[in-house]
Coordinates of C-alpha atoms in Angstrom, one line a residue:
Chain A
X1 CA -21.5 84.0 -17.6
X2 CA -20.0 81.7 -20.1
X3 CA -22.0 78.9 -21.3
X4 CA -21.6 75.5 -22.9
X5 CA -23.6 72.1 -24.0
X6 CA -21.8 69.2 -23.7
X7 CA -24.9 67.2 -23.9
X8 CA -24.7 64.2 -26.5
X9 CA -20.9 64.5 -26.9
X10 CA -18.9 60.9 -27.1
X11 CA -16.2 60.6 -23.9
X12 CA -13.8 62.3 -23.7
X13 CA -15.3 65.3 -25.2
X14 CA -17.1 66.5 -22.5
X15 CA -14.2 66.4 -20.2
X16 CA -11.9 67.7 -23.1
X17 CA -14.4 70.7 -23.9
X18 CA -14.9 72.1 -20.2
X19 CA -11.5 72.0 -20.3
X20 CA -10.9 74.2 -23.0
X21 CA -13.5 76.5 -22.2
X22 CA -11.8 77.0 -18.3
X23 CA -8.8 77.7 -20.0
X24 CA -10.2 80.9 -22.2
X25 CA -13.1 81.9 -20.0
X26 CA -13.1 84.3 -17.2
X27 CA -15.6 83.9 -14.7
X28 CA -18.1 81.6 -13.7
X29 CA -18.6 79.0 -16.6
X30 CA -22.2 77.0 -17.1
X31 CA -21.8 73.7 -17.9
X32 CA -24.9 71.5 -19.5
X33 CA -23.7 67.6 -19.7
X34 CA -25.8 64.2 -19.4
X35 CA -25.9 62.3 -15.9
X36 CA -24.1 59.3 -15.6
X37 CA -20.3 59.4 -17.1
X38 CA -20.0 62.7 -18.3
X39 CA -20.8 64.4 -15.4
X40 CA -18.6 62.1 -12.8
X41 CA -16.2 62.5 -15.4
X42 CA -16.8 66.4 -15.6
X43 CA -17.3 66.9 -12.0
X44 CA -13.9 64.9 -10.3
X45 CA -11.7 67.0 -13.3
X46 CA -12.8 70.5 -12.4
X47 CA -12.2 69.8 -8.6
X48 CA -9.1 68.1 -8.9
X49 CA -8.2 71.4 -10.3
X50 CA -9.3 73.3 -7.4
X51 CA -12.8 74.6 -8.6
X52 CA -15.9 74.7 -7.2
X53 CA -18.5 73.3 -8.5
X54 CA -22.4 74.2 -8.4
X55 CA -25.1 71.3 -9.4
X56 CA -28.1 71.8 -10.5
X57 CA -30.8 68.7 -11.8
X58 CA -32.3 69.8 -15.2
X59 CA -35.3 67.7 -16.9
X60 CA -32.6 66.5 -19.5
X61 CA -29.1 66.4 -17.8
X62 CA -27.6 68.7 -14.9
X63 CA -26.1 71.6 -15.2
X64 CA -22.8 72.4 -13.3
X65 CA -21.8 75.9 -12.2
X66 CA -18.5 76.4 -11.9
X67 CA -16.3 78.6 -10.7
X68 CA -13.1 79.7 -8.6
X69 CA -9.5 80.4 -9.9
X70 CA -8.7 76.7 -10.5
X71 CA -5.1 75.3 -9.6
X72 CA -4.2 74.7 -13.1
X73 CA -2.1 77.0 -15.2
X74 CA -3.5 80.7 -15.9
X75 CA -6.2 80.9 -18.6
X76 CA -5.3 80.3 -21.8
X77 CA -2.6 78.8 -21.7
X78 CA -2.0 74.6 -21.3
X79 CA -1.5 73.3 -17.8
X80 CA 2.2 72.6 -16.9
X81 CA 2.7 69.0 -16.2
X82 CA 3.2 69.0 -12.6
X83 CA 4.4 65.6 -11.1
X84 CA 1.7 64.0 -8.7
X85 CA 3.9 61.7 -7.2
X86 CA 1.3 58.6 -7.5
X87 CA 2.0 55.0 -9.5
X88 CA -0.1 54.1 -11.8
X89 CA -1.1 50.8 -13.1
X90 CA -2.2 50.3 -16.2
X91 CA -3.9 46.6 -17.0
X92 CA -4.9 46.9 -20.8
X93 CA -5.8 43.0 -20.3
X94 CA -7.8 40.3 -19.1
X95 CA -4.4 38.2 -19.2
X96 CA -0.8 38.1 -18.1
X97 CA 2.3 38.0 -20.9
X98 CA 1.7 36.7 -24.1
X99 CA 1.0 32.7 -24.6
X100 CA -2.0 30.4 -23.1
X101 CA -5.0 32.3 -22.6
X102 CA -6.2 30.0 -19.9
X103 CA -2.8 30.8 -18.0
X104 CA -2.7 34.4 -18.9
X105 CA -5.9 34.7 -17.2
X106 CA -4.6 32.6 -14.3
X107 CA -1.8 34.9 -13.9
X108 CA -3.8 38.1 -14.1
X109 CA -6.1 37.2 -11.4
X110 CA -2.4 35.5 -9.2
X111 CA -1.2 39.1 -9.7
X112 CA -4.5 41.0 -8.2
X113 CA -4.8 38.8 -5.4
X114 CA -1.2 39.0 -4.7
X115 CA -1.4 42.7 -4.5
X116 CA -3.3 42.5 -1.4
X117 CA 0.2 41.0 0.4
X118 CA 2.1 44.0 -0.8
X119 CA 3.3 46.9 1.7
X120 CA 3.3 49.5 -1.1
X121 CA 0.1 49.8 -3.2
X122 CA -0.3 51.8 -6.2
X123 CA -2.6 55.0 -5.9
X124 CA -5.0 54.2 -9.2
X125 CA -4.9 51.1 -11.4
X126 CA -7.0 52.0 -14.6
X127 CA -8.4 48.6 -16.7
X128 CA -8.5 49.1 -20.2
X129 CA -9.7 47.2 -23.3
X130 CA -10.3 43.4 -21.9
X131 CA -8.7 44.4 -18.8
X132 CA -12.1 45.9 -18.2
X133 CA -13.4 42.1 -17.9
X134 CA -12.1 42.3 -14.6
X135 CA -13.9 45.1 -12.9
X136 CA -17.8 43.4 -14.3
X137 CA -19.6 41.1 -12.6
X138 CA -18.7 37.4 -12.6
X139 CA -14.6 38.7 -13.1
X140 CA -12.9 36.5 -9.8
X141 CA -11.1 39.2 -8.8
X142 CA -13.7 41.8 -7.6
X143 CA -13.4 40.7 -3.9
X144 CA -9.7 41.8 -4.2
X145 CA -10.8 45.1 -6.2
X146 CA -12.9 46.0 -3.5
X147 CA -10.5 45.2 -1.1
X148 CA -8.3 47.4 -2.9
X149 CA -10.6 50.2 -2.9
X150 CA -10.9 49.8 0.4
X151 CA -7.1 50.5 1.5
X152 CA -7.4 53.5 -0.8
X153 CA -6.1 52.6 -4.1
X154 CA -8.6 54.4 -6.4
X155 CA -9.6 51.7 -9.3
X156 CA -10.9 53.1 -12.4
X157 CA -12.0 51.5 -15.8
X158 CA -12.5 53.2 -19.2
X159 CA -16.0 53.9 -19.8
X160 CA -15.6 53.6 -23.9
X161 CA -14.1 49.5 -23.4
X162 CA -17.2 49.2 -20.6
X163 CA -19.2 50.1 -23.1
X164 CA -17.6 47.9 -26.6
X165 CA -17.6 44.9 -24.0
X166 CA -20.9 45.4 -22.8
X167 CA -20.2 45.6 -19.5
X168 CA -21.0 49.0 -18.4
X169 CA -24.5 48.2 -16.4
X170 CA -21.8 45.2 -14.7
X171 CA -19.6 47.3 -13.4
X172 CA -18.7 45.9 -9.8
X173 CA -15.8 47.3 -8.8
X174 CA -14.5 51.0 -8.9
X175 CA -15.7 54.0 -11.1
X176 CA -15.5 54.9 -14.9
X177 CA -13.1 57.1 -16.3
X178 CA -12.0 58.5 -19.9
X179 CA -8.8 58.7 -22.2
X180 CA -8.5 62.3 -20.9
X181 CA -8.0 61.5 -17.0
X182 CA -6.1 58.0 -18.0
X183 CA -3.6 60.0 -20.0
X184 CA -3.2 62.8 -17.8
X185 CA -2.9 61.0 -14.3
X186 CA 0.1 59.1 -16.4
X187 CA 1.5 62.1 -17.5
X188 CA 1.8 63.2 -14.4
X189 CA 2.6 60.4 -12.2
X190 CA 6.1 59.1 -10.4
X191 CA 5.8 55.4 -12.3
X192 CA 3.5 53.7 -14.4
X193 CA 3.4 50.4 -14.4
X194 CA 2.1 48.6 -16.9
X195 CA 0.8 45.2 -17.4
Chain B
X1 CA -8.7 36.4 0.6
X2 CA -9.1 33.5 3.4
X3 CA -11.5 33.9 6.0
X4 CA -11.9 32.2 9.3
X5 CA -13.3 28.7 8.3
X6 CA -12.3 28.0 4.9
X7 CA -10.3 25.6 3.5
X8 CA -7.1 26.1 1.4
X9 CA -6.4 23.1 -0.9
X10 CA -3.0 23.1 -2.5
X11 CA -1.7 21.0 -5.2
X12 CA 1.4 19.7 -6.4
X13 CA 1.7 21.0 -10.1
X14 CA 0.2 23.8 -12.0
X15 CA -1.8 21.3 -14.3
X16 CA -3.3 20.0 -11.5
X17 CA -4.5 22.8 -9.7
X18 CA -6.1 24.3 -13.9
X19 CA -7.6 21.0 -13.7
X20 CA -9.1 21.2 -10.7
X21 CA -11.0 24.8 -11.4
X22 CA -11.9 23.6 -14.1
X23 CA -13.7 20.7 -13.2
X24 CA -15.5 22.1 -10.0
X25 CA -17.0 25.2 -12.0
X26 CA -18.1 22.8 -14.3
X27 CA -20.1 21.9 -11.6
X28 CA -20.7 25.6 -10.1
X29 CA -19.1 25.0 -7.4
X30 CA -18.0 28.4 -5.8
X31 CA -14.5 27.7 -5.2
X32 CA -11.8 30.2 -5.9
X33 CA -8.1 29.6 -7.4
X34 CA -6.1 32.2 -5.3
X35 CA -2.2 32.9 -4.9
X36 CA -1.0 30.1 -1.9
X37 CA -0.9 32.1 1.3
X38 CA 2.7 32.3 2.0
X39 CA 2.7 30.6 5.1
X40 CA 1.8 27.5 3.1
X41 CA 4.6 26.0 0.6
X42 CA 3.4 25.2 -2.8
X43 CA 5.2 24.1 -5.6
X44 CA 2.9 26.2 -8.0
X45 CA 2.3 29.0 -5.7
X46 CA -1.3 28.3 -6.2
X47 CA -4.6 27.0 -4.3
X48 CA -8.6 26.6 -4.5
X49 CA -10.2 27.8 -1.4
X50 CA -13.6 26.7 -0.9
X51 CA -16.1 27.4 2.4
X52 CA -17.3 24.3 4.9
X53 CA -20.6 24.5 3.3
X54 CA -19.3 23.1 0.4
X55 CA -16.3 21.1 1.1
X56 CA -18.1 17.5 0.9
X57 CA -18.4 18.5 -2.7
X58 CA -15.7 19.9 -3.8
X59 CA -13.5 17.0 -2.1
X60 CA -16.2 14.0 -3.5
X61 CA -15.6 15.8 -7.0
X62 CA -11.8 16.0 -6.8
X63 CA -11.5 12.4 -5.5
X64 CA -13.5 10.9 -8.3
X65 CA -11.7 13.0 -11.0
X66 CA -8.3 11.6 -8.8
X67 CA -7.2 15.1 -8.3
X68 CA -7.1 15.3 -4.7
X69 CA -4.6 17.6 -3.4
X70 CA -1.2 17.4 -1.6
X71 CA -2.3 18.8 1.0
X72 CA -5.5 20.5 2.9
X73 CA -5.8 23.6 5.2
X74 CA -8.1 24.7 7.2
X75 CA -8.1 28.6 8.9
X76 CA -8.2 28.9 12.0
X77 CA -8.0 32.3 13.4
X78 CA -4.7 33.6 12.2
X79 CA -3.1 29.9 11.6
X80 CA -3.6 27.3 8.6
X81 CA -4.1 24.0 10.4
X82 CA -3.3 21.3 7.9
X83 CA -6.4 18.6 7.7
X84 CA -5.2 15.0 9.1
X85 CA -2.6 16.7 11.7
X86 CA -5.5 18.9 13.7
X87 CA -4.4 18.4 17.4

């Protein structure tokens, strides 16, 4: 079986290595990553590509088996970009359009809260740079978030601008995602929209 | 964002309504500027809800400050009754 450490590497690596290594390996591939990001991160990639995936609780980190044909393209070889048919939002800030802060951060929360009236919701939002204020604790708009969350729109918030804001032991809305699964879900998606 | 009880205060101008956050979470009030439900006109498209517990407060703070607002809701059930025209 093939083997690989992805223990101590920065996000996206982890996600970015396991990658690789499904697209050249045959077989059942053992993973070793750290808890916590990595292996969420690790773990929702391989199944959305139609692995399975084995767990296993080490002293230091876990250690994923993982096997199955995948959905992706054959091995060694990139995977096609297949539509998914989703919107995206992208919210790369705490604030709304360019010009007073204190407005801009008005309208940013106006526009979350509005969301909840609409018919049509996107399928994932992802908060980057400030836009990550708005997932942490004391951000106005978590009630909405969760509300969100709740009627299935999957929120998700880059774990590197958690982490440069100090906000990643805050997080109180949605999950943590990397650069990897942000560009790829807008790759493939119907529409971005971004904010 | 409204739940049975609270009360929607709407204001006349944008300004107003900035002013108005600010000046109750100055005072940690737990009041929340939110989009105006649509069944409630506002110039600004924006209000402060607040809960019952709290509305002595928030309304003692606006006065003094001379920021009360235009007009006053209350939820009932599905429907905004306005405050001074309950039946």
């Amino acid at each position: 079986m093939n083997s690989l450490d992805v223990r101590g590497m920065a996000c996206p690596l982890p996600v970015v290595s396991v990658k690789r290594a499904l697209e050249s390996a045959e077989g059942e591939l053992r993973v070793l990553l750290d808890d916590g990001a990595p292996r969420e991160n690790v773990k929702r990639f391989v199944q959305g590509r139609g692995y399975q995936v084995q767990e296993e609780q080490l002293e230091d980190g876990f250690a994923f088996t993982i096997s199955g044909a995948g959905s992706g393209a054959g091995k060694g070889q990139a995977a096609p970009v297949e539509r998914s048919g989703a919107t995206v939002m992208l919210i790369g800030s705490d604030r709304l359009g360019d010009g007073a802060e204190e407005l801009g951060r008005l309208l940013m929360k106006n526009f979350i809260i509005t969301l909840l009236d609409m018919t049509e919701l996107p399928d994932r939002i992802f908060f980057l740079n400030s836009g990550v204020l708005l997932v942490a604790q004391g951000s106005e708009v978590i009630e909405a978030l969760v509300e969100l969350g709740n009627r299935g729109v999957e929120v998700l918030s880059c774990g590197i601008c958690l982490d440069f804001y100090k906000k990643k032991e805050l997080l109180a809305a949605g999950g943590v995602t990397n650069m990897f699964t942000i560009a790829e879900s807008m790759l493939q998606a119907r529409s971005v929209v971004r904010l | 964002m409204v739940k049975d009880g609270d009360y929607v205060a709407i204001f006349n101008s944008i300004h107003r309504v900035m002013e108005a956050e600010r000046l109750l979470k100055d005072k940690s009030l737990k009041i929340l500027l939110i989009p105006a439900p649509r069944a409630l006109a506002a110039d600004c498209g924006l209000a402060i809800r607040y809960a019952e517990e709290i509305r002595g407060e928030v309304e003692a703070a606006l006065a003094e400050a001379g920021l009360l607002p235009r007009d006053l809701y209350r939820k009932n059930g599905e429907e905004f009754v306005k405050i001074g025209e309950e039946k």
